[in-house]
Amino acid sequence: MENDLSYHVEEAARAEEEVSVLKAYVEDIKRKVSDMVVEANTDNAELNKLITENTKLKHRLAILSIAIAEEQMQSKPTISDSSKMESITDILHQLFHTAICAAFPDITDPPVVIAVAASNPKFGDYQCNSAMPIANIYKQSGKKVTPRNLAQKILDNLPSHPMVEKCEIAGPGFINIFLNRDYAVKKLQAIFQNGVQPPTVERKKIIIDFSSPNIAKEMHVGHLRSTIIGETIARLLEFLNFEVHRINHIGDWGTQFGMLIAHLQDRFPDHLEKMPPISDLQSFYKEAKERFDEDEEFKKRAYDSVVKLQSFEPKHIKAWKLICDVSRKEFQKIYDRLDITLKERGESFYQTRTEKIVKELEEAGFLENDDGRKIMWGDESTTVPFTIVKSDGGFTYDSSDMAAIKHRLQEEKADWVIYVVDSGQATHFQILFACAKKAGILDPKKHRVDFVGFGVVLGEDKKKFKTRSGDSIRLVDLLDKGLEKALDKLKEKGRDKVLTPDELKRAQESVAYGCIKYADLSHNRNHEYIFSFDKMLEDKGNTAVYLLYAFTRIRSIARTANFTPEKIKELSKKENISLEHEKEWKLGKVLLRFPDEILKTLNDLYPHHICEYVYEIATTFTEFYDSCYCVEKDSSGDIVKVNYGRILLAEATAMIMEKCFHILGLKPVEKM
Ligand SMILES: NC(=[NH2+])NCCC[C@H](N)C(=O)O
């Protein structure tokens, strides 16, 4: 049995090594492909000379930047040492890049492959797997070298850094990197004085367009996804100290308003003096639509109303505002409950700007006549054009988005615009970005634009999420159902007997809204996901309930030892976080990854990375807590010993989890 186990452990280790080798080969193949592209374009001696020159310069630059970093490290130890957690991967990348460039100056852009080491402590904490692909590069040019020798050459050129304790060469040429624990203690310790700080990034102005429901139509689960994902991305960006503008691009303009206004005039003739009691705008919309389809005379009046509204006739504008207000109030109820902040700037805002941009595009010769429509083509990557003007002369979703992107990039001078919209609209945004580039509005060298798409929400029957009667689900009803289910869950655990009514209510809301948000965020946003209260309310696995409980438990450890957060802050001035025990070190290393996880999410805007990370923190904490006493009690329950270093480690864990919760919109409670 034991033999069996050790065989499997060895097998696993071998498999892990193999994975690393394969990863390194993949990197190498990628390089070769790009080299081939370069070669194909380079039979030009001049260009070759420039490339060599460029390589030398890059190399020189890397050496200089490391020298500067080392210099800073030595001259101002207090600032760079203690004030911030840093991205470990970035530092390692920089160090190894310098080493590799210095060791192999004859290789252009050498591969720098850094990875978190597998869980076996023998592999170190991180790994540099560059030696194998570099050996391959040499092999290509007829030079025979062994990766192990190359690895040694890399280490000979590696600048020293307080973060790196030692490096070891293993297997065919892996470099195992061991982190310095004093450095780790210092970085984690800084949390108590400065709070959990974000990694440093260049400040940018960002506009994020999310939620964006349509007036008079229901706000459906798709909009709920956009709202939840958008809010989290906005919180992440704010945490990183960007200037963030949260924009609700609501659909508040268009031909449907013609029939709504005409219907309003008939049903509530005195609507201009008295607020009409429309409680359900959707049935109001249905009635209007029925008349529009059946009654020719009504249809004519509806068209008349559109024309009047679009020429800003005051009475029509007033009626339009009334209708928007009814919807707006409904949307706001959802936003309040889910703690969402948004600034409304709907399609109507861009009307005069749309007129202007259409004229500009026309004058610049970008518009083509297509059966009376005016269309604009993007680039070769797009196969459908934008409809800029309809054959009846009206503007479209496409034209108002052209006006909006121009306003955002040129008037508002945003550096980065993010659109959080369902994946069904991917093509629309692909064309939008292509047309904006063509028209000189979007400059890829200066601006970043992202379409953050997401898949559909399915019911438990794996079909489109609907009520049993086949109607689409109203979001307010969904949130109410969440509250009801969350309360059932808490009662099932007997929490209603321990918590005060107030505490119970707070726990109920935290669980209900938390589980709805978390179920959404924890799935890769590109995939569809199945909406199931039973699943999301499970207290095992990667769910909000599990995490909220884990968090409350961690905070209660210090509380039972009579440590308030203030007392812990005081304690941290005298005592150090403990990272000696194997499980303490494991947890510490997960915590140190915080900046890397944040930067990864910033890079690709996939919030599920943060969910996976916070789940890993919680499970690693459990492992630590199972084998390390924080507070020792005797048989009568009296405290006999408190391990201060572990109380600090538990608090650092809680603080980092809390920051992740904030980004994910989860609200932990003291008791649940
Ligand atoms: N700039 C944008 N197009 N934002 C997204 C708008 C989403 C649109 N109102 C819809 O419900 O589908």
XYZ file of C-alpha atoms and ligand atoms in Angstrom:
684
model
C 0.000 0.000 0.000
C 2.727 2.402 1.092
C 4.822 1.348 -1.871
C 1.858 1.956 -4.062
C 1.472 5.436 -2.681
C 5.098 6.375 -3.082
C 4.981 5.029 -6.625
C 2.046 7.337 -7.363
C 3.746 10.275 -5.712
C 6.803 9.709 -7.869
C 4.663 9.269 -10.940
C 2.915 12.531 -10.159
C 6.232 14.301 -9.710
C 7.413 12.891 -13.015
C 4.205 14.000 -14.689
C 4.642 17.473 -13.247
C 8.143 17.659 -14.636
C 6.894 16.492 -17.975
C 4.251 19.194 -17.970
C 6.948 21.788 -17.353
C 9.056 20.431 -20.191
C 6.075 20.489 -22.498
C 5.245 24.048 -21.476
C 8.791 25.038 -22.226
C 8.577 23.362 -25.641
C 5.323 25.141 -26.413
C 7.016 28.450 -25.621
C 9.827 27.442 -27.900
C 7.528 26.545 -30.760
C 5.754 29.879 -30.368
C 9.120 31.569 -30.632
C 10.076 29.630 -33.694
C 6.874 30.569 -35.436
C 7.472 34.220 -34.719
C 11.096 33.832 -35.800
C 9.921 32.329 -39.040
C 7.671 35.290 -39.607
C 10.578 37.612 -38.955
C 12.832 35.586 -41.239
C 10.287 35.612 -43.994
C 10.253 39.353 -43.877
C 13.949 39.777 -43.460
C 16.179 39.261 -46.362
C 17.208 42.790 -45.941
C 20.652 43.398 -44.452
C 19.694 46.817 -43.136
C 16.814 45.362 -41.192
C 19.057 42.624 -39.797
C 21.482 45.206 -38.565
C 18.678 47.092 -36.856
C 17.368 43.949 -35.211
C 20.817 43.158 -33.795
C 21.155 46.725 -32.623
C 17.736 46.531 -31.013
C 18.622 43.294 -29.232
C 21.745 44.831 -27.822
C 19.826 47.843 -26.647
C 17.138 45.709 -25.042
C 19.782 43.741 -23.296
C 21.519 46.877 -22.091
C 18.183 48.290 -20.917
C 17.401 45.166 -18.910
C 20.754 45.347 -17.171
C 20.314 49.013 -16.420
C 16.811 48.613 -15.055
C 17.880 45.838 -12.741
C 20.859 47.897 -11.607
C 18.502 50.754 -10.829
C 16.148 48.432 -8.966
C 19.021 47.028 -6.922
C 20.319 50.492 -6.239
C 16.903 51.594 -5.008
C 16.568 48.496 -2.918
C 19.820 49.288 -1.147
C 19.473 53.018 -0.753
C 15.831 53.136 0.325
C 15.121 49.845 2.000
C 12.166 51.186 3.955
C 10.142 52.320 0.955
C 10.414 49.398 -1.415
C 10.652 46.827 1.344
C 7.719 47.504 3.490
C 5.088 49.631 1.843
C 3.645 47.258 -0.718
C 3.170 43.699 -1.745
C 4.736 43.293 -5.162
C 4.061 40.990 -8.050
C 6.399 38.064 -7.470
C 6.135 36.876 -11.050
C 7.019 40.334 -12.349
C 10.121 40.550 -10.170
C 11.236 37.048 -11.121
C 10.570 37.759 -14.752
C 12.675 40.865 -14.599
C 15.533 39.131 -12.738
C 15.624 36.136 -15.064
C 15.227 38.277 -18.142
C 18.343 40.150 -17.129
C 20.209 36.939 -16.352
C 19.207 35.245 -19.595
C 20.023 38.273 -21.762
C 23.419 38.562 -20.092
C 24.124 34.837 -20.406
C 23.052 34.534 -24.042
C 23.574 37.868 -25.778
C 23.514 36.100 -29.156
C 19.825 35.170 -28.816
C 17.180 37.679 -29.833
C 14.341 37.983 -27.355
C 15.113 34.813 -25.417
C 12.224 32.940 -23.765
C 11.714 33.767 -20.075
C 9.387 31.142 -18.632
C 8.392 31.642 -14.984
C 5.795 29.499 -13.230
C 4.499 28.833 -9.748
C 6.067 25.538 -8.662
C 3.941 22.464 -8.197
C 2.833 21.763 -4.644
C 5.799 19.468 -3.901
C 8.165 21.625 -1.743
C 11.153 19.925 -3.336
C 10.482 21.898 -6.544
C 10.893 25.184 -4.721
C 8.275 27.923 -4.722
C 8.605 29.147 -8.298
C 10.386 27.798 -11.339
C 12.247 29.175 -14.312
C 11.959 26.756 -17.211
C 13.883 28.629 -19.880
C 16.923 26.383 -20.264
C 15.181 23.745 -22.388
C 13.798 26.085 -25.066
C 17.111 27.949 -25.167
C 18.946 24.655 -25.745
C 16.571 24.050 -28.603
C 17.357 27.407 -30.147
C 21.053 26.513 -30.077
C 20.335 23.088 -31.511
C 18.589 24.728 -34.459
C 21.735 26.659 -35.259
C 23.875 23.530 -34.988
C 25.321 24.173 -31.524
C 25.195 21.311 -29.056
C 24.568 22.364 -25.473
C 22.921 20.710 -22.488
C 20.059 22.512 -20.779
C 21.636 21.872 -17.374
C 24.732 23.825 -18.395
C 22.567 26.596 -19.733
C 20.644 26.681 -16.457
C 23.940 27.081 -14.624
C 24.896 29.943 -16.923
C 21.598 31.638 -16.149
C 22.217 31.302 -12.414
C 25.750 32.679 -12.803
C 24.227 35.840 -14.241
C 21.284 36.173 -11.886
C 21.303 39.466 -9.950
C 20.675 39.088 -6.262
C 17.340 40.146 -4.809
C 16.066 40.006 -1.208
C 13.031 38.062 -2.378
C 15.082 35.105 -3.626
C 16.616 32.837 -1.003
C 18.305 30.355 -3.325
C 17.944 28.603 -6.672
C 18.612 24.987 -7.542
C 18.956 23.206 -10.839
C 16.887 20.066 -11.115
C 16.086 17.371 -13.670
C 16.970 18.169 -17.257
C 17.501 21.870 -16.501
C 14.690 23.307 -14.401
C 15.628 26.107 -12.082
C 13.763 25.809 -8.796
C 13.436 29.117 -7.003
C 13.055 29.319 -3.227
C 11.621 32.514 -1.759
C 13.127 34.191 1.259
C 10.831 33.916 4.276
C 11.987 37.120 5.953
C 11.047 38.973 2.806
C 7.651 37.253 2.858
C 7.123 38.137 6.522
C 7.952 41.783 5.842
C 5.577 42.023 2.895
C 2.690 40.432 4.742
C 3.408 42.355 7.905
C 3.024 45.636 5.975
C -0.679 44.849 5.539
C -1.342 45.671 9.191
C 0.037 49.182 8.913
C -1.040 50.093 5.373
C -4.009 47.864 4.723
C -4.144 45.629 1.659
C -2.619 47.824 -1.030
C -2.919 47.368 -4.793
C 0.120 46.821 -6.999
C 1.274 49.970 -8.769
C -0.063 50.557 -12.269
C 0.026 53.537 -14.574
C -3.035 55.686 -13.905
C -5.578 55.769 -16.715
C -9.007 57.177 -17.362
C -11.447 54.345 -17.942
C -15.066 54.303 -19.052
C -16.901 51.098 -18.322
C -20.268 50.609 -19.999
C -22.318 47.995 -18.173
C -25.816 46.921 -17.140
C -27.412 49.084 -19.874
C -31.006 47.769 -19.888
C -33.720 49.133 -22.196
C -36.582 51.407 -21.197
C -40.037 49.829 -21.279
C -38.565 46.429 -21.841
C -37.783 44.166 -18.954
C -34.358 44.098 -17.413
C -33.542 40.436 -17.923
C -30.953 38.012 -16.538
C -28.547 39.001 -19.307
C -28.583 42.537 -17.944
C -28.132 41.061 -14.467
C -24.931 39.349 -15.623
C -23.673 42.559 -17.199
C -24.507 44.405 -13.974
C -22.694 41.928 -11.721
C -19.626 41.465 -13.929
C -19.402 45.189 -14.727
C -19.642 46.207 -11.084
C -16.822 43.799 -10.166
C -14.551 45.000 -12.956
C -15.260 48.598 -11.944
C -14.390 47.793 -8.322
C -11.184 46.077 -9.386
C -10.163 49.102 -11.454
C -11.017 51.483 -8.636
C -8.976 49.428 -6.218
C -6.054 49.872 -8.622
C -6.593 53.640 -8.390
C -7.678 54.185 -11.985
C -10.085 57.003 -12.747
C -13.214 54.968 -13.393
C -16.483 56.184 -14.919
C -19.344 53.730 -14.673
C -21.783 54.370 -17.501
C -25.287 52.965 -17.884
C -25.889 53.098 -21.637
C -29.610 52.489 -21.389
C -31.762 52.040 -24.476
C -33.910 55.131 -24.011
C -34.386 56.295 -27.590
C -35.894 54.707 -30.633
C -39.059 54.114 -32.572
C -40.794 52.183 -29.770
C -41.261 55.483 -27.964
C -43.637 56.651 -30.703
C -46.276 54.080 -29.845
C -45.641 54.398 -26.110
C -46.219 58.131 -26.190
C -49.304 57.823 -28.419
C -50.700 55.214 -26.045
C -49.898 57.354 -23.017
C -51.744 60.295 -24.579
C -54.861 58.132 -24.999
C -54.779 56.343 -21.677
C -53.717 59.267 -19.472
C -54.709 62.483 -21.252
C -53.703 64.529 -18.204
C -50.234 62.941 -17.899
C -48.586 66.318 -18.411
C -50.075 67.591 -15.128
C -50.387 64.406 -13.130
C -47.983 61.495 -12.851
C -49.768 58.532 -14.460
C -50.021 55.452 -12.273
C -48.157 53.054 -14.534
C -47.016 50.288 -12.268
C -46.054 47.816 -14.909
C -44.460 49.364 -17.930
C -44.171 46.030 -19.635
C -47.895 45.397 -19.875
C -48.251 49.013 -20.909
C -45.748 48.275 -23.686
C -47.704 45.155 -24.662
C -50.984 47.084 -24.933
C -49.325 49.761 -27.038
C -47.764 47.138 -29.301
C -51.089 45.360 -29.818
C -52.765 48.589 -30.892
C -49.806 49.410 -33.110
C -50.130 46.082 -34.922
C -53.898 46.204 -35.309
C -54.923 49.813 -35.601
C -53.735 51.651 -38.745
C -54.798 55.031 -37.425
C -52.868 54.455 -34.169
C -49.839 53.332 -36.124
C -49.838 56.595 -38.045
C -50.025 58.600 -34.830
C -47.190 56.520 -33.371
C -44.963 57.402 -36.350
C -45.964 61.046 -35.965
C -44.915 60.906 -32.322
C -41.487 59.527 -33.185
C -40.863 62.392 -35.570
C -42.006 64.914 -32.954
C -39.911 63.324 -30.240
C -36.852 63.298 -32.442
C -37.301 66.966 -33.181
C -37.459 67.517 -29.407
C -41.061 68.812 -29.319
C -41.508 69.782 -25.607
C -44.751 67.876 -24.918
C -43.330 64.718 -26.436
C -40.113 65.130 -24.524
C -42.127 65.430 -21.329
C -44.121 62.279 -22.071
C -40.902 60.455 -22.961
C -39.327 61.532 -19.670
C -42.328 60.213 -17.752
C -41.998 56.825 -19.353
C -38.257 56.713 -18.714
C -38.855 57.619 -15.074
C -41.073 54.618 -14.514
C -38.369 52.269 -15.829
C -35.597 54.094 -14.074
C -37.288 53.580 -10.703
C -37.574 49.862 -11.393
C -33.906 49.582 -12.369
C -32.852 51.533 -9.306
C -34.571 49.043 -6.993
C -32.316 46.304 -8.351
C -29.201 48.469 -8.153
C -29.931 49.437 -4.537
C -30.427 45.874 -3.456
C -27.248 44.677 -5.136
C -25.218 47.737 -4.159
C -24.483 48.798 -7.722
C -23.348 52.306 -8.663
C -23.906 53.637 -12.175
C -24.227 56.923 -13.950
C -27.015 56.988 -16.493
C -26.031 58.177 -19.926
C -28.422 56.510 -22.311
C -28.646 56.491 -26.084
C -30.696 59.721 -26.072
C -27.689 61.585 -24.713
C -25.891 61.067 -28.015
C -28.645 62.262 -30.367
C -27.080 65.528 -31.530
C -23.689 63.886 -31.588
C -25.087 61.101 -33.740
C -26.315 63.641 -36.296
C -22.861 65.168 -36.311
C -20.895 61.989 -36.712
C -23.154 60.729 -39.479
C -22.408 63.933 -41.391
C -18.685 63.556 -40.757
C -18.606 59.930 -41.877
C -20.579 60.872 -44.969
C -18.239 63.737 -45.845
C -15.170 61.573 -45.326
C -16.614 59.126 -47.838
C -17.006 56.200 -45.448
C -20.717 55.626 -46.143
C -22.043 53.482 -48.946
C -25.566 53.430 -50.271
C -27.174 50.016 -49.932
C -30.757 49.939 -51.108
C -31.511 53.260 -49.458
C -29.613 52.435 -46.277
C -26.314 54.100 -45.533
C -23.807 51.522 -44.431
C -20.200 51.543 -43.295
C -17.742 48.659 -43.610
C -15.143 47.930 -40.953
C -11.991 46.072 -41.971
C -11.217 42.666 -43.455
C -11.918 41.008 -40.088
C -15.586 41.939 -40.280
C -18.099 40.452 -42.673
C -21.155 42.606 -41.991
C -21.379 46.382 -42.239
C -22.797 48.864 -39.739
C -26.116 50.442 -40.668
C -25.470 54.090 -39.988
C -28.735 55.482 -41.395
C -31.887 53.441 -42.064
C -33.751 53.832 -45.332
C -36.377 55.964 -43.561
C -33.595 58.316 -42.465
C -33.612 57.156 -38.821
C -30.531 56.419 -36.768
C -29.707 53.030 -35.267
C -28.033 51.238 -32.360
C -24.953 51.208 -34.592
C -24.902 54.931 -35.244
C -25.440 55.857 -31.600
C -22.562 53.570 -30.600
C -20.347 55.340 -33.138
C -21.290 58.655 -31.541
C -20.745 57.220 -28.056
C -17.268 55.844 -28.758
C -16.254 59.160 -30.267
C -17.571 61.007 -27.230
C -15.741 58.661 -24.881
C -12.377 58.658 -26.610
C -12.231 62.166 -27.985
C -14.409 64.385 -25.792
C -14.006 62.583 -22.487
C -10.458 61.596 -23.430
C -10.706 58.139 -21.934
C -7.639 55.950 -22.373
C -9.607 52.752 -22.080
C -13.251 51.876 -22.788
C -14.796 48.616 -21.615
C -18.153 47.259 -22.818
C -19.753 44.551 -20.694
C -22.407 43.086 -22.969
C -23.650 39.563 -23.753
C -21.592 37.556 -26.243
C -24.456 37.694 -28.727
C -23.289 41.229 -29.479
C -19.639 40.299 -30.084
C -19.918 41.016 -33.806
C -21.530 44.396 -33.180
C -18.532 45.444 -31.097
C -16.023 43.969 -33.510
C -17.536 46.146 -36.256
C -17.738 49.127 -33.899
C -14.022 48.960 -33.089
C -13.091 48.405 -36.743
C -15.217 51.348 -37.940
C -13.919 53.577 -35.143
C -10.349 52.740 -36.176
C -11.108 53.396 -39.817
C -12.680 56.741 -38.977
C -9.616 57.767 -36.957
C -11.543 57.873 -33.667
C -9.830 54.888 -32.093
C -6.050 54.847 -32.123
C -4.808 51.400 -31.047
C -1.456 52.894 -30.087
C -3.128 55.219 -27.628
C -6.396 53.590 -26.635
C -7.445 50.263 -25.251
C -10.965 49.018 -25.934
C -12.384 45.765 -24.617
C -15.527 43.876 -25.333
C -16.205 41.895 -22.173
C -18.710 39.322 -23.361
C -20.518 36.654 -21.391
C -22.629 33.572 -22.062
C -26.327 33.082 -21.449
C -27.975 32.079 -18.183
C -29.776 28.747 -18.321
C -32.452 27.289 -16.075
C -31.942 23.996 -14.267
C -33.510 22.269 -17.275
C -30.576 23.627 -19.304
C -32.972 25.681 -21.389
C -33.176 29.453 -21.502
C -33.940 30.737 -18.013
C -37.743 31.153 -17.825
C -40.533 30.766 -15.297
C -42.552 27.565 -15.374
C -45.273 29.276 -17.363
C -42.669 30.244 -19.958
C -42.505 33.955 -19.102
C -39.143 35.513 -18.606
C -38.168 35.945 -14.995
C -38.512 39.352 -13.357
C -35.340 40.287 -11.558
C -37.142 41.562 -8.461
C -38.858 38.202 -8.115
C -35.528 36.470 -8.530
C -33.937 38.499 -5.746
C -36.954 37.851 -3.494
C -36.680 34.146 -4.145
C -32.976 34.361 -3.230
C -33.863 35.965 0.097
C -36.433 33.275 0.822
C -34.014 30.439 -0.017
C -31.176 32.013 1.965
C -33.405 32.257 5.034
C -34.395 28.595 4.650
C -30.736 27.687 4.515
C -29.894 29.666 7.661
C -32.840 28.118 9.516
C -31.808 24.660 8.372
C -28.516 25.306 10.148
C -30.364 26.529 13.234
C -28.948 30.020 12.881
C -32.299 31.648 13.663
C -31.932 30.342 17.210
C -28.523 31.935 17.787
C -28.673 35.203 15.897
C -30.713 38.270 16.839
C -33.428 39.170 14.292
C -31.190 41.968 13.050
C -28.159 39.729 12.652
C -30.288 37.119 10.931
C -31.541 39.679 8.421
C -28.036 40.867 7.652
C -26.837 37.281 7.213
C -29.824 36.533 4.980
C -29.106 39.437 2.650
C -25.405 38.735 2.603
C -26.011 35.109 1.643
C -28.798 35.773 -0.868
C -27.189 38.558 -2.880
C -23.732 37.145 -2.323
C -24.632 33.766 -3.752
C -26.319 35.236 -6.828
C -23.307 37.418 -7.589
C -20.739 34.769 -6.788
C -22.393 32.050 -8.884
C -22.180 34.399 -11.825
C -18.636 35.646 -11.219
C -17.092 32.275 -10.416
C -17.917 30.840 -13.838
C -15.677 31.702 -16.751
C -17.767 34.533 -18.172
C -17.527 33.191 -21.713
C -19.459 30.092 -20.748
C -23.174 29.814 -20.211
C -24.106 28.890 -16.677
C -26.981 27.177 -14.977
C -28.846 29.259 -12.456
C -29.647 27.036 -9.488
C -30.333 28.335 -6.003
C -29.726 24.876 -4.572
C -26.252 24.738 -6.092
C -25.259 28.270 -5.201
C -26.458 27.842 -1.606
C -24.377 24.737 -0.988
C -21.976 25.222 1.894
C -19.249 23.061 0.350
C -17.157 23.787 -2.694
C -16.489 27.064 -4.389
C -19.642 28.929 -3.312
C -20.345 32.230 -1.601
C -21.857 30.427 1.380
C -18.713 28.369 1.952
C -16.500 31.438 1.659
C -18.633 33.658 3.867
C -18.646 30.968 6.559
C -14.909 30.416 6.221
C -14.317 34.129 6.588
C -16.512 34.468 9.667
C -14.710 31.519 11.209
C -11.276 33.025 10.576
C -12.315 36.314 12.147
C -13.777 34.490 15.127
C -10.396 32.873 15.913
C -8.909 36.192 16.942
C -12.155 37.182 18.624
C -12.147 34.161 20.924
C -8.627 35.164 21.983
C -10.002 38.672 22.665
C -8.191 40.317 19.768
C -9.951 43.194 18.066
C -8.552 44.387 14.710
C -7.044 47.384 16.560
C -5.312 45.136 19.068
C -3.965 43.042 16.192
C -2.533 46.149 14.584
C -0.749 46.922 17.861
C 0.395 43.328 18.150
C 1.919 43.458 14.654
C 4.342 46.143 15.830
C 5.866 43.718 18.310
C 5.290 40.295 16.803
C 5.955 38.823 13.392
C 3.655 36.724 11.267
C 4.703 33.129 11.614
C 5.760 31.347 8.416
C 7.882 28.540 9.826
C 5.551 25.568 9.795
C 5.088 23.966 6.392
C 1.375 24.812 6.385
C 1.993 28.376 7.508
C 4.436 28.816 4.655
C 1.991 27.315 2.185
C -0.695 29.767 3.254
C 1.759 32.672 3.315
C 2.772 31.974 -0.261
C -0.845 31.932 -1.422
C -1.383 35.302 0.261
C 1.721 36.717 -1.412
C 0.182 35.934 -4.791
C -2.497 38.587 -4.260
C -0.865 41.240 -6.506
C -0.310 38.667 -9.247
C -3.917 37.545 -9.186
C -5.117 41.149 -9.321
C -2.847 41.950 -12.259
C -3.888 38.795 -14.087
C -7.541 39.831 -13.791
C -6.706 43.360 -14.871
C -5.065 41.936 -17.935
C -7.847 39.706 -19.228
C -10.872 40.963 -17.254
C -11.996 37.503 -16.141
C -13.365 37.881 -12.580
C -13.388 34.111 -12.000
C -9.621 34.300 -11.354
C -10.364 36.195 -8.153
C -13.037 33.674 -7.150
C -10.641 30.795 -7.658
C -7.987 32.644 -5.731
C -10.160 33.464 -2.732
C -11.360 29.860 -2.683
C -7.749 28.693 -2.669
C -7.053 31.018 0.258
C -9.969 29.558 2.205
C -9.018 25.929 1.581
C -5.329 26.556 2.297
C -6.344 28.281 5.494
C -8.332 25.209 6.534
C -5.255 23.040 5.919
C -3.205 25.387 8.087
C -5.816 25.565 10.821
C -6.186 21.784 10.910
C -2.523 21.323 11.749
C -1.567 24.534 13.563
C -3.046 25.697 16.845
C -3.702 29.426 17.026
C -5.306 29.432 20.458
C -4.832 26.542 22.874
C -7.503 25.871 25.443
C -7.596 23.469 28.338
C -10.337 20.935 28.947
C -12.539 23.504 30.666
C -12.265 25.826 27.688
C -9.920 28.366 29.227
C -7.237 29.842 27.032
C -3.817 28.571 28.039
C -1.706 29.748 25.143
C -2.060 32.122 22.225
C 0.244 31.803 19.241
C 0.591 35.451 18.221
C 2.370 34.797 14.919
C -0.558 32.643 13.842
C -3.172 35.144 14.995
C -1.396 37.593 12.710
C -1.353 35.122 9.831
C -5.082 34.503 10.302
C -5.782 38.236 10.316
C -3.693 38.817 7.161
C -5.708 36.030 5.533
C -8.967 37.674 6.575
C -7.843 41.079 5.315
C -6.909 39.772 1.879
C -10.122 37.769 1.654
C -12.054 40.872 2.648
C -10.455 42.833 -0.174
C -11.368 40.102 -2.658
C -14.916 40.048 -1.260
C -15.182 43.765 -1.744
C -14.148 43.445 -5.387
C -16.636 40.615 -5.876
C -19.406 42.562 -4.148
C -19.759 40.078 -1.279
C -20.631 41.568 2.091
C -19.342 39.437 4.927
C -21.089 39.720 8.282
C -19.640 39.379 11.770
C -21.955 36.536 12.635
C -23.842 34.098 10.485
N -22.778 50.798 -25.786
C -23.537 49.743 -25.763
N -24.025 49.263 -26.878
N -23.812 49.188 -24.585
C -24.634 48.035 -24.373
C -26.086 48.308 -24.539
C -26.930 47.094 -24.341
C -28.312 47.194 -24.915
N -29.097 48.217 -24.301
C -29.018 45.854 -24.761
O -29.854 45.675 -23.912
O -28.728 44.932 -25.498
